[in-house]
Short mmCIF file of C-alpha atoms in Angstrom, two decimals:
data_model
loop_
_atom_site.label_atom_id
_atom_site.label_comp_id
_atom_site.label_asym_id
_atom_site.label_seq_id
_atom_site.Cartn_x
_atom_site.Cartn_y
_atom_site.Cartn_z
CA MET A 1 48.38 32.89 -16.00
CA ILE A 2 49.38 29.23 -16.06
CA LYS A 3 49.98 29.35 -12.29
CA LYS A 4 46.46 30.62 -11.74
CA LYS A 5 45.05 27.77 -13.83
CA VAL A 6 47.11 25.22 -11.92
CA LEU A 7 45.80 26.61 -8.63
CA LEU A 8 42.24 26.74 -9.86
CA LEU A 9 42.19 23.14 -11.07
CA PRO A 10 42.40 21.38 -7.66
CA ILE A 11 39.78 23.77 -6.30
CA LEU A 12 37.47 22.91 -9.15
CA ILE A 13 38.07 19.19 -8.61
CA LEU A 14 37.34 19.56 -4.89
CA VAL A 15 34.12 21.46 -5.58
CA PHE A 16 33.09 18.82 -8.11
CA LEU A 17 33.81 15.98 -5.65
CA ALA A 18 32.00 17.73 -2.82
CA PHE A 19 28.98 18.30 -5.05
CA ASN A 20 28.96 14.65 -6.08
CA LEU A 21 29.33 13.48 -2.49
CA LEU A 22 26.38 15.65 -1.58
CA LEU A 23 24.28 14.14 -4.30
CA GLU A 24 25.42 10.59 -3.71
CA ALA A 25 24.87 10.39 0.04
CA GLU A 26 22.75 7.35 0.78
CA LEU A 27 19.87 6.67 3.06
CA LYS A 28 20.99 4.66 6.07
CA LYS A 29 18.56 2.07 7.33
CA VAL A 30 18.50 2.07 11.12
CA LEU A 31 15.55 -0.19 11.85
CA SER A 32 13.32 -2.65 10.06
CA ILE A 33 10.25 -4.25 11.62
CA GLY A 34 8.28 -7.00 9.91
CA SER A 35 8.03 -10.76 9.69
CA ASN A 36 5.40 -13.45 9.27
CA GLN A 37 4.73 -13.53 13.01
CA PRO A 38 1.33 -11.96 13.87
CA ASP A 39 2.84 -9.22 16.08
CA TYR A 40 5.15 -8.19 13.25
CA LEU A 41 2.92 -8.89 10.27
CA PHE A 42 1.77 -5.91 8.22
CA MET A 43 -0.62 -5.55 5.33
CA THR A 44 -0.98 -1.93 4.22
CA VAL A 45 0.97 0.46 6.43
CA THR A 46 -0.44 3.98 6.21
CA GLY A 47 0.93 5.67 9.32
CA VAL A 48 4.21 5.65 11.23
CA VAL A 49 5.21 8.09 13.98
CA LEU A 50 7.80 8.19 16.76
CA ASP A 51 7.41 9.66 20.23
CA GLU A 52 10.14 11.36 22.31
CA GLU A 53 11.32 8.04 23.78
CA GLY A 54 11.74 6.54 20.33
CA ASN A 55 8.68 4.26 20.56
CA ILE A 56 7.22 3.54 17.15
CA TYR A 57 3.50 3.66 16.40
CA VAL A 58 2.23 1.99 13.23
CA ALA A 59 -1.22 2.25 11.65
CA ASP A 60 -2.19 -0.47 9.18
CA ALA A 61 -5.25 0.05 6.99
CA GLY A 62 -5.24 -3.52 5.66
CA GLY A 63 -5.47 -5.02 9.13
CA SER A 64 -7.50 -2.17 10.72
CA PHE A 65 -5.12 -1.82 13.66
CA ILE A 66 -2.60 0.45 15.35
CA ARG A 67 0.48 -0.98 17.08
CA LYS A 68 3.21 0.21 19.40
CA TYR A 69 6.82 -1.00 19.27
CA ASN A 70 9.70 -0.05 21.51
CA PRO A 71 12.73 1.81 20.05
CA GLU A 72 14.39 -1.55 19.23
CA GLY A 73 11.32 -2.63 17.28
CA VAL A 74 9.95 -5.05 19.89
CA PHE A 75 6.16 -5.40 19.88
CA ILE A 76 4.36 -3.82 22.85
CA LYS A 77 0.67 -3.53 22.04
CA GLU A 78 -1.98 -3.68 19.33
CA VAL A 79 -5.50 -2.25 19.32
CA GLY A 80 -8.30 -2.23 16.79
CA ARG A 81 -10.36 -4.47 14.61
CA TYR A 82 -12.54 -3.92 11.55
CA GLY A 83 -15.84 -2.22 12.27
CA GLN A 84 -17.72 0.96 13.01
CA GLY A 85 -18.02 0.73 16.79
CA PRO A 86 -15.83 1.95 19.64
CA GLY A 87 -12.30 0.64 19.36
CA GLU A 88 -12.89 -0.39 15.76
CA PHE A 89 -11.42 1.01 12.55
CA SER A 90 -12.37 0.87 8.89
CA ASN A 91 -10.00 -0.50 6.27
CA SER A 92 -9.09 3.05 5.23
CA ILE A 93 -7.15 4.51 8.13
CA GLY A 94 -4.25 6.94 8.11
CA PRO A 95 -2.37 9.16 8.26
CA LEU A 96 -1.31 8.89 11.89
CA LEU A 97 -0.16 12.05 13.68
CA TYR A 98 1.60 12.65 17.00
CA ASP A 99 1.60 16.15 18.50
CA GLY A 100 3.81 15.49 21.50
CA GLN A 101 0.91 14.41 23.69
CA LYS A 102 -1.70 12.46 21.74
CA LEU A 103 -1.93 10.28 18.67
CA TYR A 104 -4.47 11.16 15.98
CA LEU A 105 -5.57 8.48 13.55
CA LYS A 106 -7.78 9.48 10.63
CA ASP A 107 -10.45 6.88 9.88
CA ASP A 108 -11.89 7.80 6.47
CA LEU A 109 -14.77 5.40 6.14
CA ASN A 110 -15.96 5.92 9.70
CA TYR A 111 -15.71 9.70 9.14
CA ARG A 112 -13.76 10.35 12.33
CA ILE A 113 -10.37 10.91 13.87
CA ALA A 114 -9.53 8.59 16.76
CA VAL A 115 -7.61 10.35 19.53
CA LEU A 116 -5.37 7.94 21.47
CA ASP A 117 -2.92 8.26 24.33
CA LYS A 118 0.56 6.78 24.10
CA GLU A 119 -0.68 3.51 25.64
CA LEU A 120 -3.08 3.23 22.69
CA ASN A 121 -6.19 3.85 24.76
CA ILE A 122 -8.80 5.59 22.63
CA GLU A 123 -9.77 8.76 24.48
CA ASN A 124 -12.34 10.20 22.11
CA TYR A 125 -13.37 10.63 18.50
CA ILE A 126 -13.52 13.79 16.42
CA LYS A 127 -16.25 13.67 13.77
CA LEU A 128 -15.23 14.48 10.19
CA LYS A 129 -17.42 16.20 7.62
CA GLY A 130 -17.44 13.85 4.65
CA LEU A 131 -14.51 12.28 2.90
CA ARG A 132 -11.35 14.40 2.87
CA ALA A 133 -7.79 13.63 1.86
CA SER A 134 -4.68 13.89 4.05
CA LEU A 135 -4.46 15.18 7.62
CA ALA A 136 -2.12 17.66 9.30
CA LYS A 137 -2.25 19.39 12.67
CA ILE A 138 -0.79 22.54 14.18
CA ASP A 139 -1.79 23.47 17.74
CA ASN A 140 -5.59 23.30 17.90
CA LEU A 141 -6.21 23.18 14.17
CA PHE A 142 -6.55 20.27 11.73
CA TYR A 143 -5.91 20.58 8.00
CA GLN A 144 -7.51 18.43 5.31
CA ILE A 145 -7.66 18.55 1.53
CA SER A 146 -11.01 18.70 -0.26
CA THR A 147 -12.37 19.75 -3.65
CA LYS A 148 -14.10 23.08 -3.96
CA PRO A 149 -17.88 22.66 -4.29
CA GLY A 150 -18.80 22.52 -7.98
CA GLU A 151 -15.20 23.00 -9.12
CA PRO A 152 -12.40 20.59 -9.99
CA PHE A 153 -9.90 22.49 -7.87
CA PRO A 154 -8.60 21.44 -4.47
CA GLN A 155 -8.44 23.50 -1.32
CA VAL A 156 -7.16 23.08 2.19
CA GLU A 157 -9.82 23.12 4.89
CA ILE A 158 -9.15 24.09 8.49
CA TYR A 159 -11.09 22.46 11.33
CA ASN A 160 -10.96 22.94 15.09
CA LEU A 161 -10.46 20.12 17.59
CA LYS A 162 -14.21 19.52 17.76
CA GLY A 163 -14.28 18.89 14.02
CA ASP A 164 -16.04 22.17 13.18
CA PHE A 165 -15.13 23.87 9.90
CA VAL A 166 -13.12 27.06 10.45
CA SER A 167 -12.03 28.26 7.01
CA SER A 168 -10.35 27.17 3.76
CA PHE A 169 -7.50 28.37 1.57
CA PHE A 170 -5.50 27.68 -1.59
CA ASP A 171 -6.46 29.26 -4.92
CA GLU A 172 -3.46 28.26 -7.01
CA ARG A 173 -3.61 26.37 -10.33
CA PRO A 174 -0.99 24.14 -11.92
CA ASP A 175 0.99 25.90 -14.65
CA PHE A 176 -0.40 23.79 -17.46
CA PHE A 177 -3.97 24.78 -16.60
CA LYS A 178 -3.28 28.47 -16.70
CA GLY A 179 -4.92 30.12 -19.70
CA ARG A 180 -7.13 27.10 -20.36
CA THR A 181 -10.88 27.12 -20.10
CA PHE A 182 -12.37 24.45 -17.93
CA SER A 183 -15.14 22.38 -19.49
CA LYS A 184 -17.30 19.92 -17.58
CA LYS A 185 -16.48 17.22 -20.13
CA ASP A 186 -12.91 17.12 -18.85
CA TYR A 187 -13.84 17.34 -15.18
CA PRO A 188 -12.11 14.06 -14.11
CA ALA A 189 -8.87 15.08 -15.88
CA TRP A 190 -8.92 18.48 -14.23
CA VAL A 191 -9.54 16.97 -10.80
CA MET A 192 -6.74 14.47 -11.32
CA PHE A 193 -4.18 17.00 -12.50
CA SER A 194 -5.08 19.63 -9.92
CA ARG A 195 -4.39 17.32 -6.99
CA ILE A 196 -2.24 18.66 -4.17
CA VAL A 197 -0.24 17.32 -1.24
CA MET A 198 0.57 19.22 1.94
CA ALA A 199 2.77 19.16 5.01
CA ALA A 200 2.69 21.03 8.31
CA ASP A 201 5.59 22.39 10.32
CA ARG A 202 4.52 22.78 13.95
CA ALA A 203 7.60 24.74 14.95
CA ALA A 204 7.28 27.30 12.15
CA GLU A 205 3.46 27.18 12.30
CA GLU A 206 3.43 26.82 8.55
CA ILE A 207 1.67 24.74 5.89
CA ALA A 208 3.41 23.80 2.62
CA VAL A 209 1.32 22.85 -0.41
CA THR A 210 2.44 21.57 -3.81
CA PHE A 211 0.85 19.99 -6.87
CA THR A 212 1.00 16.22 -7.28
CA ASN A 213 1.31 16.61 -11.05
CA PRO A 214 3.54 19.61 -11.55
CA GLY A 215 4.03 21.21 -14.92
CA ASP A 216 7.36 22.47 -16.18
CA LYS A 217 8.49 23.38 -12.69
CA ILE A 218 7.74 22.37 -9.10
CA GLU A 219 6.08 25.11 -7.07
CA ILE A 220 5.71 24.99 -3.29
CA PHE A 221 3.30 27.44 -1.64
CA PHE A 222 3.58 28.38 2.01
CA TYR A 223 0.76 29.53 4.29
CA THR A 224 0.43 30.53 7.91
CA LYS A 225 -1.48 28.19 10.19
CA GLU A 226 -4.51 30.48 9.74
CA GLY A 227 -4.34 29.98 5.96
CA LYS A 228 -2.73 33.26 4.99
CA PHE A 229 -0.38 33.12 1.98
CA LYS A 230 3.28 33.68 2.88
CA ASN A 231 5.41 32.99 -0.16
CA LYS A 232 6.18 30.55 -2.97
CA ILE A 233 9.35 28.81 -4.12
CA GLU A 234 10.01 27.28 -7.52
CA MET A 235 12.47 24.72 -8.80
CA ASP A 236 13.22 22.86 -11.99
CA HIS A 237 12.67 19.16 -12.24
CA LEU A 238 15.34 16.60 -11.81
CA ILE A 239 14.88 15.84 -15.48
CA LYS A 240 13.54 18.56 -17.72
CA TYR A 241 9.94 17.63 -18.21
CA LYS A 242 7.23 18.96 -20.44
CA PHE A 243 3.66 18.19 -19.51
CA SER A 244 2.14 15.95 -22.15
CA GLU A 245 -0.83 17.48 -23.85
CA PHE A 246 -2.54 14.15 -24.34
CA ARG A 247 -3.34 13.89 -20.66
CA LEU A 248 -5.58 16.91 -20.81
CA GLN A 249 -7.93 15.20 -23.21
CA PHE A 250 -10.73 13.07 -21.94
CA PRO A 251 -10.88 10.26 -22.75
CA PRO A 252 -7.09 10.41 -22.95
CA LYS A 253 -5.35 9.83 -26.25
CA TYR A 254 -2.07 8.18 -25.46
CA PRO A 255 0.97 8.82 -27.59
CA LYS A 256 3.42 5.97 -28.04
CA LYS A 257 5.77 7.24 -25.35
CA SER A 258 5.36 9.77 -22.58
CA ASP A 259 6.56 10.62 -19.09
CA GLN A 260 4.67 11.63 -16.01
CA ILE A 261 6.09 13.37 -12.98
CA ILE A 262 4.40 12.76 -9.64
CA VAL A 263 5.14 14.45 -6.32
CA TRP A 264 3.67 11.77 -4.11
CA SER A 265 4.21 13.53 -0.79
CA ILE A 266 5.94 16.51 0.81
CA HIS A 267 7.61 16.61 4.25
CA TYR A 268 9.31 19.15 6.47
CA MET A 269 12.74 17.81 7.41
CA GLY A 270 13.73 20.51 9.90
CA SER A 271 16.77 22.80 9.51
CA GLY A 272 15.08 24.69 6.70
CA LYS A 273 14.82 21.68 4.39
CA ILE A 274 11.92 20.09 2.60
CA LEU A 275 11.76 16.55 1.25
CA LEU A 276 9.77 15.61 -1.84
CA ASP A 277 8.79 12.03 -2.65
CA TYR A 278 9.25 12.26 -6.42
CA TRP A 279 8.43 9.75 -9.17
CA ILE A 280 9.09 9.69 -12.90
CA VAL A 281 6.87 7.22 -14.70
CA ARG A 282 7.49 6.34 -18.34
CA TYR A 283 4.50 5.18 -20.36
CA GLU A 284 4.38 3.27 -23.58
CA LEU A 285 0.86 3.62 -24.88
CA GLU A 286 -1.26 3.41 -21.73
CA LYS A 287 1.09 1.13 -19.80
CA ALA A 288 3.69 2.25 -17.28
CA VAL A 289 6.91 0.57 -18.41
CA ASP A 290 9.46 2.23 -16.16
CA GLU A 291 9.29 3.95 -12.79
CA LYS A 292 12.03 5.88 -11.06
CA HIS A 293 11.64 6.91 -7.45
CA TYR A 294 13.67 9.83 -6.10
CA LEU A 295 13.92 11.71 -2.86
CA LEU A 296 14.57 15.40 -3.46
CA VAL A 297 15.79 17.63 -0.67
CA VAL A 298 15.23 21.33 -1.33
CA ASP A 299 16.06 24.48 0.57
CA ARG A 300 12.96 25.99 2.19
CA LYS A 301 13.96 29.58 1.43
CA SER A 302 15.51 29.47 -2.02
CA GLY A 303 14.01 26.30 -3.50
CA ARG A 304 17.52 25.20 -4.44
CA LEU A 305 17.96 21.45 -4.90
CA LEU A 306 20.28 20.30 -2.09
CA HIS A 307 20.20 16.59 -2.69
CA GLN A 308 18.69 13.98 -4.94
CA GLU A 309 18.67 10.26 -4.37
CA LEU A 310 17.35 7.37 -6.40
CA VAL A 311 15.62 4.97 -4.02
CA SER A 312 13.77 1.68 -4.26
CA ASN A 313 10.35 1.70 -5.89
CA ASP A 314 9.22 -0.51 -3.02
CA LEU A 315 9.85 2.25 -0.50
CA LYS A 316 6.68 4.10 0.48
CA VAL A 317 7.58 7.31 2.27
CA ILE A 318 5.19 7.87 5.16
CA GLY A 319 6.76 10.54 7.33
CA VAL A 320 9.86 12.53 8.19
CA LYS A 321 10.89 13.85 11.59
CA ASP A 322 14.12 14.87 13.31
CA GLY A 323 16.34 13.61 10.52
CA MET A 324 14.54 10.27 10.29
CA LEU A 325 12.43 8.96 7.44
CA PHE A 326 9.63 6.49 8.27
CA GLY A 327 8.39 4.29 5.52
CA ALA A 328 7.03 0.96 4.46
CA GLU A 329 8.65 -1.41 2.03
CA ILE A 330 8.48 -4.99 0.91
CA ALA A 331 11.66 -7.00 1.37
CA GLU A 332 11.76 -10.68 0.40
CA ASP A 333 7.99 -10.57 -0.05
CA ILE A 334 7.48 -9.46 3.57
CA PRO A 335 5.99 -6.01 4.27
CA LYS A 336 8.19 -4.05 6.64
CA VAL A 337 8.15 -0.79 8.52
CA VAL A 338 11.51 0.89 7.99
CA LEU A 339 13.33 3.79 9.58
CA TYR A 340 16.08 5.52 7.63
CA LYS A 341 18.47 8.16 8.80
CA LEU A 342 18.40 11.20 6.56
CA ASP A 343 22.08 11.99 6.75
CA TYR A 344 22.13 14.83 4.24
CA MET B 1 -3.47 -70.52 -41.21
CA HIS B 2 -6.64 -70.08 -39.35
CA ARG B 3 -7.49 -66.47 -38.77
CA VAL B 4 -9.79 -65.61 -35.90
CA VAL B 5 -12.29 -63.11 -37.02
CA PRO B 6 -13.17 -60.87 -34.05
CA THR B 7 -16.76 -61.10 -33.16
CA LYS B 8 -18.72 -58.07 -32.00
CA GLU B 9 -18.49 -59.34 -28.40
CA ARG B 10 -14.69 -59.77 -28.56
CA TYR B 11 -14.35 -56.37 -30.17
CA GLU B 12 -16.34 -54.72 -27.38
CA LYS B 13 -14.28 -56.54 -24.71
CA ARG B 14 -11.05 -55.34 -26.26
CA ALA B 15 -12.33 -51.78 -26.49
CA TYR B 16 -13.48 -51.98 -22.87
CA ARG B 17 -10.00 -53.20 -21.75
CA ARG B 18 -8.35 -50.39 -23.67
CA LEU B 19 -10.68 -47.91 -22.12
CA LEU B 20 -9.85 -49.25 -18.65
CA LEU B 21 -6.15 -49.08 -19.45
CA ILE B 22 -6.48 -45.46 -20.58
CA LEU B 23 -8.45 -44.60 -17.46
CA TYR B 24 -5.84 -46.35 -15.27
CA PHE B 25 -2.95 -44.41 -16.81
CA TYR B 26 -4.95 -41.20 -16.69
CA SER B 27 -5.69 -41.67 -12.97
CA LEU B 28 -2.01 -42.45 -12.29
CA LEU B 29 -1.02 -39.33 -14.12
CA SER B 30 -3.54 -37.12 -12.34
CA VAL B 31 -2.62 -38.49 -8.88
CA SER B 32 1.07 -37.88 -9.50
CA CYS B 33 0.26 -34.36 -10.68
CA ASP B 34 -1.75 -33.67 -7.52
CA LYS B 35 0.98 -34.89 -5.25
CA GLY B 36 3.99 -33.48 -6.98
CA GLU B 37 2.71 -30.28 -8.44
CA LYS B 38 3.48 -27.13 -6.52
CA MET B 39 1.40 -24.57 -8.24
CA PRO B 40 3.11 -21.17 -8.29
CA TYR B 41 1.52 -18.74 -5.86
CA GLU B 42 0.87 -16.11 -8.50
CA LEU B 43 -0.89 -18.63 -10.73
CA LEU B 44 -3.15 -19.64 -7.88
CA VAL B 45 -3.92 -16.00 -7.26
CA LYS B 46 -4.96 -15.62 -10.88
CA LEU B 47 -7.10 -18.74 -10.69
CA GLY B 48 -8.74 -17.47 -7.53
CA GLN B 49 -9.52 -14.14 -9.10
CA LYS B 50 -11.40 -15.78 -11.95
CA LYS B 51 -13.94 -17.34 -9.60
CA ASP B 52 -16.89 -15.56 -8.11
CA LYS B 53 -17.40 -17.85 -5.17
CA ILE B 54 -14.43 -19.37 -3.45
CA ILE B 55 -13.84 -21.63 -0.51
CA PHE B 56 -10.49 -21.58 1.21
CA ILE B 57 -9.32 -24.51 3.28
CA ILE B 58 -6.20 -24.74 5.35
CA GLY B 59 -5.02 -28.22 6.07
CA LYS B 60 -2.01 -30.10 7.27
CA SER B 61 0.81 -30.77 4.86
CA ASP B 62 0.24 -34.51 4.71
CA ALA B 63 -3.27 -33.97 3.49
CA VAL B 64 -2.85 -31.78 0.47
CA TYR B 65 -6.13 -31.36 -1.27
CA ASN B 66 -5.99 -31.19 -5.05
CA GLY B 67 -2.36 -30.15 -4.88
CA TRP B 68 -3.38 -26.52 -4.44
CA ARG B 69 -1.62 -24.47 -1.87
CA SER B 70 -3.05 -21.02 -1.86
CA CYS B 71 -5.29 -18.58 -3.60
CA GLU B 72 -6.85 -15.25 -2.97
CA VAL B 73 -9.36 -12.91 -4.45
CA ASP B 74 -9.94 -9.21 -4.45
CA PRO B 75 -10.84 -7.08 -2.60
CA ASN B 76 -9.25 -8.78 0.41
CA GLU B 77 -6.00 -9.38 -1.47
CA GLU B 78 -3.66 -7.92 1.15
CA ARG B 79 -5.38 -9.83 3.91
CA TRP B 80 -5.22 -13.15 2.14
CA LYS B 81 -1.61 -12.47 1.40
CA ALA B 82 -1.02 -11.75 5.09
CA LEU B 83 -2.71 -15.00 6.08
CA TYR B 84 -0.59 -16.83 3.54
CA ARG B 85 2.55 -15.21 4.91
CA MET B 86 1.59 -15.83 8.49
CA LEU B 87 1.03 -19.52 7.97
CA SER B 88 3.74 -20.11 5.41
CA GLY B 89 6.29 -20.63 8.16
CA ALA B 90 4.31 -23.48 9.67
CA LYS B 91 6.03 -26.79 9.29
CA ASP B 92 2.96 -28.97 9.14
CA VAL B 93 0.45 -26.58 7.67
CA GLU B 94 -0.20 -26.91 3.99
CA LEU B 95 -1.61 -23.61 3.07
CA ILE B 96 -4.85 -22.30 1.79
CA ILE B 97 -6.73 -24.40 -0.68
CA CYS B 98 -9.07 -22.79 -3.09
CA LEU B 99 -12.16 -24.45 -4.48
CA PRO B 100 -15.24 -23.29 -6.33
CA GLN B 101 -18.42 -23.11 -4.28
CA SER B 102 -19.81 -26.22 -5.99
CA SER B 103 -17.03 -28.36 -4.47
CA LYS B 104 -17.97 -27.37 -0.94
CA ARG B 105 -17.75 -30.17 1.57
CA SER B 106 -18.15 -30.37 5.29
CA ILE B 107 -14.98 -29.19 6.92
CA GLU B 108 -15.82 -31.16 10.03
CA SER B 109 -15.32 -34.37 8.11
CA LEU B 110 -11.83 -33.44 6.92
CA PRO B 111 -8.97 -35.19 8.73
CA TYR B 112 -7.19 -31.98 9.69
CA ASP B 113 -7.78 -28.54 11.17
CA THR B 114 -9.25 -26.30 8.52
CA LEU B 115 -10.31 -22.82 7.65
CA GLU B 116 -13.20 -22.59 5.26
CA VAL B 117 -14.30 -19.28 3.83
CA SER B 118 -17.39 -18.79 1.75
CA LYS B 119 -16.36 -15.84 -0.29
CA ILE B 120 -18.69 -13.75 -2.41
CA LYS B 121 -16.34 -10.91 -3.28
CA GLU B 122 -18.05 -8.74 -0.68
CA PRO B 123 -15.71 -8.61 2.29
CA ASP B 124 -18.47 -7.69 4.72
CA ASN B 125 -20.28 -10.92 3.92
CA ASP B 126 -17.43 -13.43 3.94
CA ILE B 127 -18.17 -16.37 6.21
CA PHE B 128 -15.31 -18.01 8.05
CA LEU B 129 -15.50 -21.43 9.66
CA VAL B 130 -12.50 -22.86 11.46
CA SER B 131 -12.53 -26.47 12.57
CA LYS B 132 -10.17 -28.20 14.95
CA ASP B 133 -10.32 -31.85 15.88
CA ASN B 134 -13.36 -32.25 13.64
CA LYS B 135 -15.34 -29.55 15.41
CA ILE B 136 -16.11 -26.02 14.26
CA VAL B 137 -14.42 -23.78 16.82
CA LEU B 138 -14.70 -20.41 15.11
CA GLU B 139 -17.52 -19.02 13.06
CA PHE B 140 -17.24 -15.48 11.82
CA ARG B 141 -18.87 -13.26 9.25
CA GLY B 142 -17.10 -10.14 8.08
CA VAL B 143 -13.75 -8.74 7.03
CA LEU B 144 -10.55 -10.68 7.57
CA ASP B 145 -8.90 -8.20 9.92
CA MET B 146 -5.84 -8.71 12.09
CA SER B 147 -7.95 -9.74 15.05
CA LEU B 148 -9.45 -12.61 13.03
CA LEU B 149 -6.07 -13.47 11.54
CA ARG B 150 -4.71 -13.88 15.06
CA GLN B 151 -7.57 -16.22 16.01
CA ILE B 152 -7.01 -18.34 12.91
CA TYR B 153 -3.28 -18.37 13.59
CA GLU B 154 -3.83 -19.58 17.14
CA ILE B 155 -6.21 -22.32 16.08
CA VAL B 156 -4.47 -23.53 12.98
CA GLY B 157 -0.83 -22.74 13.13
CA VAL B 158 0.46 -21.55 16.45
CA GLU B 159 2.05 -24.83 17.56
CA SER B 160 3.98 -25.39 14.40
CA ILE B 161 5.27 -21.94 13.55
CA SER B 162 8.75 -21.30 14.73
#
């Protein structure tokens, strides 16, 4: 009996250490671009993508431009200026997509998607129907988030490459709204707490959707590229969290202390993993007094938490591809585009 | 002992001298404040945000105007910050100066290259004037985008930024 215990102990220690190592792996910064020089100066970075050669494309809403850098981060080209005409962008551009051939830059306030080649020549524009959030693409279909007409609930709309509406999907509700009756008086609160984020996996031809303000658990819903429901995974929060009732009242009545969980974005990492950009915000009265920013890596099939990492609040996660995380952060008061290796 | 009773005239003279003395010390104090004071960036930002109409001037470091170095207003905050960052590395460029509209003066008469922006908190209507060698070389109305930032950079700061 004692022998068994003695044998079991090192195994338990090893398992414990391995688990801790898994959770304590750190992001490794591989590239940082940004300085006060005009070619490297950024304002509000909203899009970062890499092509097969490792060239980096950056969209900046603040400066109304898109730039290309070589894999070492050396400036190659910039196009765009503020305006509504050809070659011009509004000050609300992004996200930026790359499908292996073309770049697609969503320009909200000009209601269009600019299609560019890898030399940043604008080839054509795709007209958008009104203001929509987010942008994803699989094959010949675009995906955008909108609110259902007359309802506070979001949906995902599918458009073809000409910008024509094809169909829409997503009928889920956050847990804390289930069993409640919607009243028009609380419309803004319902819109706010029904918000969703999405990600597309071109290889699996799949769309993942999750709520920005999850309730007691995080739920991720998966759909085919045509908008057909596939399955759902669930997971507990990093910290056990109970949705605060006060936030459902409008105008809100703030208790002295409360927490809010925000899933800011969702990304396919490849190899059956999904990354969540996850925030815990602590409020005292109506003021945010503490913010914690985590990256959560979850298993696509089981929803099991594979890794959690506390990262800088200055890091804005923009995209994930081939084990790399693209983001924007401010270091020494200078905005930078950063590339991290996701070595999980 | 004979005591001189101050007449009204003497009394006025003395008061006048005192007043001059106070004014002299006050001017000394204010000049030294202008020259020495480096107003924190964040404070200038706050000051800028309180005003509805702002003029920004960029000048050379030996011609600091009012001791102010920079300010910005919404909604172009990120862009002003970018301009500030872009020119902050310049050795002989003292950064953006912020004045209320009433203090507007001709930028062509200033002894350094300048950027003047008439700002009405509507980015589409901002008016930019850049002067070099006492001549206006850039006149622009609209949003301070990267293209305009590059032009300003080339006119005002390109030679001095390492």
